[in-house]
Coordinates of C-alpha atoms in Angstrom, one line a residue:
M1 CA 157.7 75.3 37.9
N2 CA 156.4 78.3 40.1
K3 CA 155.4 76.1 42.8
R4 CA 158.9 74.6 42.8
K5 CA 160.4 78.1 43.0
T6 CA 158.2 78.9 45.8
T7 CA 159.2 75.8 47.9
I8 CA 163.0 76.6 47.2
A9 CA 162.5 80.2 48.4
I10 CA 160.6 79.2 51.6
A11 CA 163.5 76.6 52.3
I12 CA 166.2 79.4 51.8
L13 CA 164.3 81.7 54.2
S14 CA 163.8 79.0 56.9
I15 CA 167.6 78.3 56.8
L16 CA 168.4 82.0 57.0
L17 CA 165.8 82.3 60.0
V18 CA 167.5 79.5 61.8
A19 CA 170.9 80.8 61.4
S20 CA 170.0 84.3 62.5
V21 CA 168.4 82.8 65.6
G22 CA 171.5 80.8 66.2
I23 CA 173.8 83.6 66.0
T24 CA 171.6 85.8 68.2
L25 CA 171.6 83.1 70.8
C26 CA 175.4 82.5 70.5
L27 CA 175.9 86.4 71.0
A28 CA 173.5 86.4 73.9
F29 CA 175.0 83.5 75.9
T30 CA 178.8 83.8 75.1
D31 CA 181.4 86.5 75.2
H32 CA 181.5 86.5 71.3
P33 CA 183.9 89.4 70.1
L34 CA 180.9 90.8 68.0
K35 CA 178.8 91.1 71.2
V36 CA 178.1 94.8 72.1
K37 CA 178.8 94.9 75.9
P38 CA 176.6 97.1 77.8
I39 CA 178.0 100.1 79.8
P40 CA 178.4 99.2 83.4
N41 CA 175.7 100.6 85.8
Y42 CA 177.7 102.2 88.7
Y43 CA 174.6 103.7 90.2
S44 CA 172.2 101.4 92.2
N45 CA 169.0 102.6 93.8
K46 CA 166.8 100.5 95.8
L47 CA 163.6 101.5 97.2
T48 CA 163.5 100.1 100.6
S49 CA 162.9 101.1 104.2
P50 CA 166.2 102.1 106.0
Y51 CA 167.3 100.2 109.1
L52 CA 166.2 101.3 112.5
P53 CA 167.9 100.2 115.7
E54 CA 166.1 98.7 118.6
S55 CA 167.6 101.4 120.9
M56 CA 169.7 104.4 120.7
T57 CA 170.9 107.5 122.7
F58 CA 171.3 111.1 122.1
A59 CA 174.1 112.8 124.2
G60 CA 173.9 109.8 126.7
E61 CA 170.1 110.3 127.0
K62 CA 167.8 107.4 125.9
V63 CA 165.6 107.9 122.8
P64 CA 162.2 106.0 123.6
L65 CA 162.1 104.1 120.2
D66 CA 159.5 101.8 121.5
V67 CA 156.9 104.6 121.5
Y68 CA 155.3 104.4 118.1
W69 CA 155.3 108.2 117.2
V70 CA 159.1 108.4 118.2
H71 CA 159.9 105.3 116.0
E72 CA 157.8 106.7 113.1
A73 CA 159.3 110.2 113.4
L74 CA 162.9 108.7 113.3
D75 CA 161.9 106.5 110.3
R76 CA 160.7 109.6 108.4
E77 CA 163.9 111.5 108.8
M78 CA 165.9 108.4 107.8
V79 CA 164.0 107.9 104.7
I80 CA 164.6 111.5 103.7
N81 CA 168.3 111.6 104.4
T82 CA 169.0 108.1 103.1
Y83 CA 167.5 108.9 99.7
Q84 CA 168.5 112.5 99.5
H85 CA 171.7 111.3 97.8
S86 CA 173.5 114.5 96.6
K87 CA 173.1 116.4 99.7
T88 CA 173.9 113.5 102.1
L89 CA 176.9 112.5 99.9
R90 CA 178.4 116.0 100.2
I91 CA 177.9 116.1 103.8
F92 CA 179.8 112.8 104.1
K93 CA 182.8 114.1 102.1
L94 CA 182.9 117.5 104.2
S95 CA 182.8 115.8 107.5
T96 CA 186.4 114.7 107.0
R97 CA 187.4 118.4 107.1
I98 CA 184.8 119.8 109.5
F99 CA 184.4 117.2 112.3
P100 CA 188.0 117.0 113.6
V101 CA 187.7 120.8 114.5
V102 CA 184.2 120.5 115.8
E103 CA 184.9 117.4 117.9
K104 CA 187.8 119.1 119.4
I105 CA 186.0 122.1 120.6
L106 CA 182.9 120.0 121.9
K107 CA 185.4 118.0 124.0
E108 CA 187.2 121.0 125.4
E109 CA 183.7 122.8 126.1
G110 CA 182.2 119.8 127.8
V111 CA 179.4 119.4 125.2
P112 CA 178.6 115.8 124.1
E113 CA 180.1 114.8 120.6
D114 CA 176.5 113.9 119.3
F115 CA 176.1 117.7 119.0
K116 CA 178.2 117.7 115.8
Y117 CA 175.2 116.3 114.1
L118 CA 173.2 119.4 115.1
C119 CA 175.8 121.1 113.0
V120 CA 174.9 118.9 110.1
A121 CA 171.2 119.4 110.6
E122 CA 171.7 123.2 110.7
S123 CA 173.9 123.8 107.8
G124 CA 175.2 120.5 106.2
L125 CA 178.6 121.5 107.3
E126 CA 178.7 124.6 105.1
N127 CA 178.5 128.3 105.6
V128 CA 175.0 129.1 104.3
V129 CA 172.5 131.8 105.0
S130 CA 168.8 131.0 105.8
P131 CA 165.8 133.1 104.7
A132 CA 165.6 134.3 108.0
S133 CA 169.2 135.7 107.9
A134 CA 170.7 133.0 110.2
A135 CA 174.1 132.3 108.9
G136 CA 177.3 130.1 109.2
Y137 CA 178.0 126.5 110.3
W138 CA 175.8 126.7 113.3
Q139 CA 173.2 129.1 111.8
F140 CA 173.2 132.1 114.3
M141 CA 170.9 135.1 113.9
P142 CA 173.0 138.2 114.0
A143 CA 171.5 139.5 117.5
T144 CA 172.2 136.0 119.1
A145 CA 175.8 135.9 117.5
K146 CA 176.7 139.2 119.1
V147 CA 175.4 137.9 122.5
Y148 CA 178.0 135.2 122.3
G149 CA 180.9 137.4 121.2
L150 CA 180.9 136.9 117.6
T151 CA 181.5 140.0 115.4
V152 CA 179.0 140.6 112.6
T153 CA 179.6 143.8 110.4
N154 CA 179.7 144.6 106.8
D155 CA 183.3 143.4 106.7
I156 CA 183.6 140.5 109.1
D157 CA 181.0 138.0 109.9
E158 CA 182.4 135.5 112.5
R159 CA 179.4 133.3 112.3
N160 CA 181.4 131.9 109.3
H161 CA 184.5 131.4 111.5
L162 CA 184.3 127.5 112.3
E163 CA 186.3 127.5 115.6
K164 CA 184.8 130.7 117.0
A165 CA 181.1 129.9 115.9
T166 CA 181.5 126.4 117.4
R167 CA 182.6 127.8 120.7
A168 CA 179.6 130.2 120.8
A169 CA 177.4 127.3 119.9
C170 CA 178.7 125.3 122.9
K171 CA 178.2 128.3 125.1
H172 CA 174.5 128.6 123.9
L173 CA 173.9 124.7 124.4
K174 CA 175.2 124.8 127.8
K175 CA 173.0 127.7 128.8
C176 CA 170.0 125.7 127.3
K177 CA 170.9 122.6 129.1
N178 CA 171.0 124.6 132.4
Q179 CA 167.6 126.1 131.8
F180 CA 165.8 122.9 130.5
G181 CA 167.6 120.2 132.3
S182 CA 168.4 117.8 129.4
W183 CA 170.6 117.9 126.4
T184 CA 167.7 116.8 124.1
L185 CA 165.5 120.0 125.1
A186 CA 168.8 122.0 124.7
A187 CA 168.7 120.9 121.1
A188 CA 165.2 121.5 120.8
A189 CA 165.6 125.0 122.2
Y190 CA 168.5 125.8 119.8
N191 CA 165.9 125.4 117.1
R192 CA 162.8 126.8 118.7
G193 CA 164.4 129.5 120.9
E194 CA 164.3 129.3 124.8
G195 CA 161.1 131.4 124.9
G196 CA 159.1 129.3 122.5
L197 CA 160.2 126.1 124.1
Q198 CA 159.4 127.3 127.6
A199 CA 156.0 128.4 126.6
A200 CA 155.3 125.0 125.2
I201 CA 156.6 123.2 128.4
T202 CA 154.6 125.6 130.7
S203 CA 151.3 125.2 128.8
Q204 CA 151.4 121.4 128.5
S205 CA 152.9 120.8 131.8
C206 CA 155.6 118.5 130.1
N207 CA 159.3 118.8 130.1
N208 CA 159.9 115.8 127.9
Y209 CA 160.9 116.6 124.3
W210 CA 159.4 113.2 123.0
D211 CA 155.8 114.0 124.5
L212 CA 155.7 117.8 123.7
W213 CA 153.3 119.0 120.9
L214 CA 155.7 121.4 119.1
N215 CA 155.7 123.3 115.9
A216 CA 156.4 121.2 112.8
E217 CA 160.0 122.2 112.4
T218 CA 161.0 121.6 116.1
S219 CA 159.0 118.4 116.5
R220 CA 161.2 117.0 113.6
Y221 CA 164.5 118.8 114.6
V222 CA 166.0 116.2 117.0
F223 CA 165.1 113.5 114.9
R224 CA 166.9 114.9 112.0
I225 CA 170.0 115.0 114.2
L226 CA 169.5 111.4 115.3
S227 CA 169.0 110.4 111.5
F228 CA 172.6 111.8 110.8
K229 CA 174.0 110.1 113.8
L230 CA 172.8 106.7 112.5
L231 CA 174.1 107.3 109.0
F232 CA 177.5 108.4 110.2
E233 CA 177.9 105.6 112.9
N234 CA 176.8 102.8 110.5
P235 CA 177.3 104.0 106.9
Q236 CA 177.3 100.4 105.5
L237 CA 173.8 99.8 106.5
Y238 CA 172.5 102.6 104.2
G239 CA 174.6 102.0 101.2
V240 CA 177.3 104.6 101.7
E241 CA 180.4 103.5 99.8
L242 CA 183.1 105.9 100.1
C243 CA 186.8 105.6 100.7
P244 CA 189.3 108.2 102.3
A245 CA 190.4 109.2 98.8
Q246 CA 187.1 110.5 97.9
M247 CA 186.6 112.6 101.1
Y248 CA 187.5 116.3 101.5
H249 CA 190.4 116.3 104.0
P250 CA 191.9 119.2 106.2
I251 CA 194.0 121.6 104.1
P252 CA 197.4 122.0 105.7
T253 CA 197.4 125.7 106.9
K254 CA 199.6 128.1 109.0
E255 CA 198.6 130.9 111.1
L256 CA 199.4 134.5 110.6
T257 CA 198.2 137.2 113.3
V258 CA 197.7 140.6 111.9
T259 CA 197.5 143.7 114.1
A260 CA 197.0 146.3 111.4
S261 CA 194.4 146.9 108.8
I262 CA 195.0 145.3 105.4
A263 CA 193.6 147.8 102.7
D264 CA 194.1 145.5 99.7
L265 CA 193.6 141.6 100.4
P266 CA 194.3 140.6 96.7
K267 CA 197.5 142.2 96.9
F268 CA 198.2 140.8 100.4
A269 CA 197.7 137.4 99.0
Q270 CA 200.2 138.0 96.2
E271 CA 202.7 139.2 98.7
H272 CA 202.4 135.7 100.5
N273 CA 202.5 133.8 97.2
I274 CA 199.0 132.5 97.4
T275 CA 195.8 133.1 95.4
Y276 CA 193.2 135.4 96.8
K277 CA 190.7 132.6 96.3
E278 CA 192.8 130.6 98.9
L279 CA 192.8 133.4 101.3
R280 CA 189.0 133.9 101.2
D281 CA 188.2 130.2 101.1
L282 CA 190.2 129.5 104.2
N283 CA 189.0 132.6 105.9
P284 CA 185.4 132.8 105.1
W285 CA 184.4 135.2 108.0
I286 CA 186.0 137.9 105.8
R287 CA 183.3 139.7 103.9
N288 CA 185.3 142.3 101.8
S289 CA 188.4 142.8 99.9
K290 CA 189.9 144.6 102.8
L291 CA 190.4 143.7 106.6
V292 CA 189.9 146.5 109.0
V293 CA 191.6 145.8 112.2
P294 CA 190.6 148.2 115.1
S295 CA 193.2 149.5 117.5
G296 CA 194.3 147.0 120.1
K297 CA 192.6 144.1 118.3
S298 CA 194.2 141.3 116.1
Y299 CA 193.0 138.8 113.7
T300 CA 194.4 135.3 112.9
L301 CA 194.4 134.5 109.2
L302 CA 194.8 130.9 107.9
L303 CA 197.2 130.5 105.0
P304 CA 197.9 127.3 102.9
E305 CA 201.3 125.8 103.7
K306 CA 201.5 125.1 100.0
S307 CA 199.6 127.1 97.4
K308 CA 197.5 125.0 94.9
D309 CA 198.5 121.9 96.7
Y310 CA 198.0 118.6 94.8
Y311 CA 194.7 117.0 96.0
R312 CA 196.4 113.5 96.6
N313 CA 198.5 115.3 99.1
L314 CA 195.4 115.9 101.2
F315 CA 195.0 112.1 101.9
K316 CA 198.6 110.9 101.4
D317 CA 198.9 109.9 105.1
C318 CA 195.8 107.7 105.3
E319 CA 196.7 104.0 105.9
N320 CA 194.5 102.7 103.1
P321 CA 192.9 105.6 101.1
F322 CA 191.1 103.3 98.7
M323 CA 189.4 101.0 101.3
K324 CA 185.7 101.5 101.1
I325 CA 183.7 102.3 104.2
G326 CA 181.5 99.4 103.3
D327 CA 184.3 97.0 103.5
T328 CA 184.1 97.0 107.5
V329 CA 181.5 95.3 109.8
P330 CA 178.7 97.7 110.6
Q331 CA 178.7 98.6 114.3
A332 CA 175.1 97.8 114.6
L333 CA 175.8 94.2 113.5
K334 CA 178.5 93.9 116.2
N335 CA 176.1 94.5 119.0

C-alpha cells in the first residue's frame, strides 16, 4: 500500500514538473499576458576603438596622421572624449547656443572656423575658472585679458562676455600666427604661452608642432582640439544620437544700452519685467548686484524678449526638431 502511494506521488510530481516547465517555456517564447516584460534599456555602451580618418586638416593645415605618434596621440584624445559621456553630451547641447556667435566673430576676424573647437577644449563652452585663475569661455588670465581690452574688476569680468572674449581670443591667435608662422603653432602657443613655445622651438631647432617635444599638456592640446572637430563633423560615427529638440538653442534677446550706473540690479530687473536670474544668466560678465558705469562709458545689456519663455519656443523654427543627428549619412562615409 505504501509502495502504491509512493508511486502515485511521484507520478503527480512528474506531471506538475512537466506542466511548470511548459508554462515557463510558453512565457519565455510568447507574449503571454502573464509574462513580465523587462524595462527597455535606453543606454547602450560598447567598448570599442573610435573611428580615425586616413587624413584630416586643422585650420587648412595638414595633420600628418601617417606618423605613428600623431596617429596614437589623436586616438588617445578620441578615446577620452568619446567615452566621457556626460561632459561631451553637454558640450554638444551647448554648441547650438554658443557656436553661432563664435563662428560669426571668427569669420569677421579672419580666423579659421576650426578654432571654435579650441574654445571647446579650453572651457567646454562654459564660463569656468581654472585653478590658475584663467576664466571665461576662452580661459584668459587676468593680465592677458587686460592686454586685449577686456575689463576685469570686482564688479565686471569681460572674460565671461562671449562676444568680447571671442574677439580678444582672435586678436591673440592672429598675433601668435604672425609670430610662429602656422595656425597649429598658434594653437599650441595659446596653451603654452609664446615664451614657452619659442624656447622649445629654439632649443630643438624645430618649428613643427607635430615633431616638437613639449610639456605634457601642450603636447596633447592640439589633439584635443582635433578630437572635438572629428566628433562634431561626424557625430554619427561616434554614437551621438541627439535631435534639435534636445539641444540648447539661442535665447531670443534684445539689447539695452546703459550709460549710468545701476545701484540695484534686482530692482532693475523687476522694472523691466524679468527675473534677476535671467539678467545675470544673459550677462555673465556682471559680478555684482550693482553695475558701475564710469563717466563717458556705456554697457550693453542683454534682456530676454520674453521672460520665462516656454522651452519649446526655442526650437519651434527648426525644420524637423525630432530628427536624430544619426539619421543622416556620416560625412566620413561620403568621402
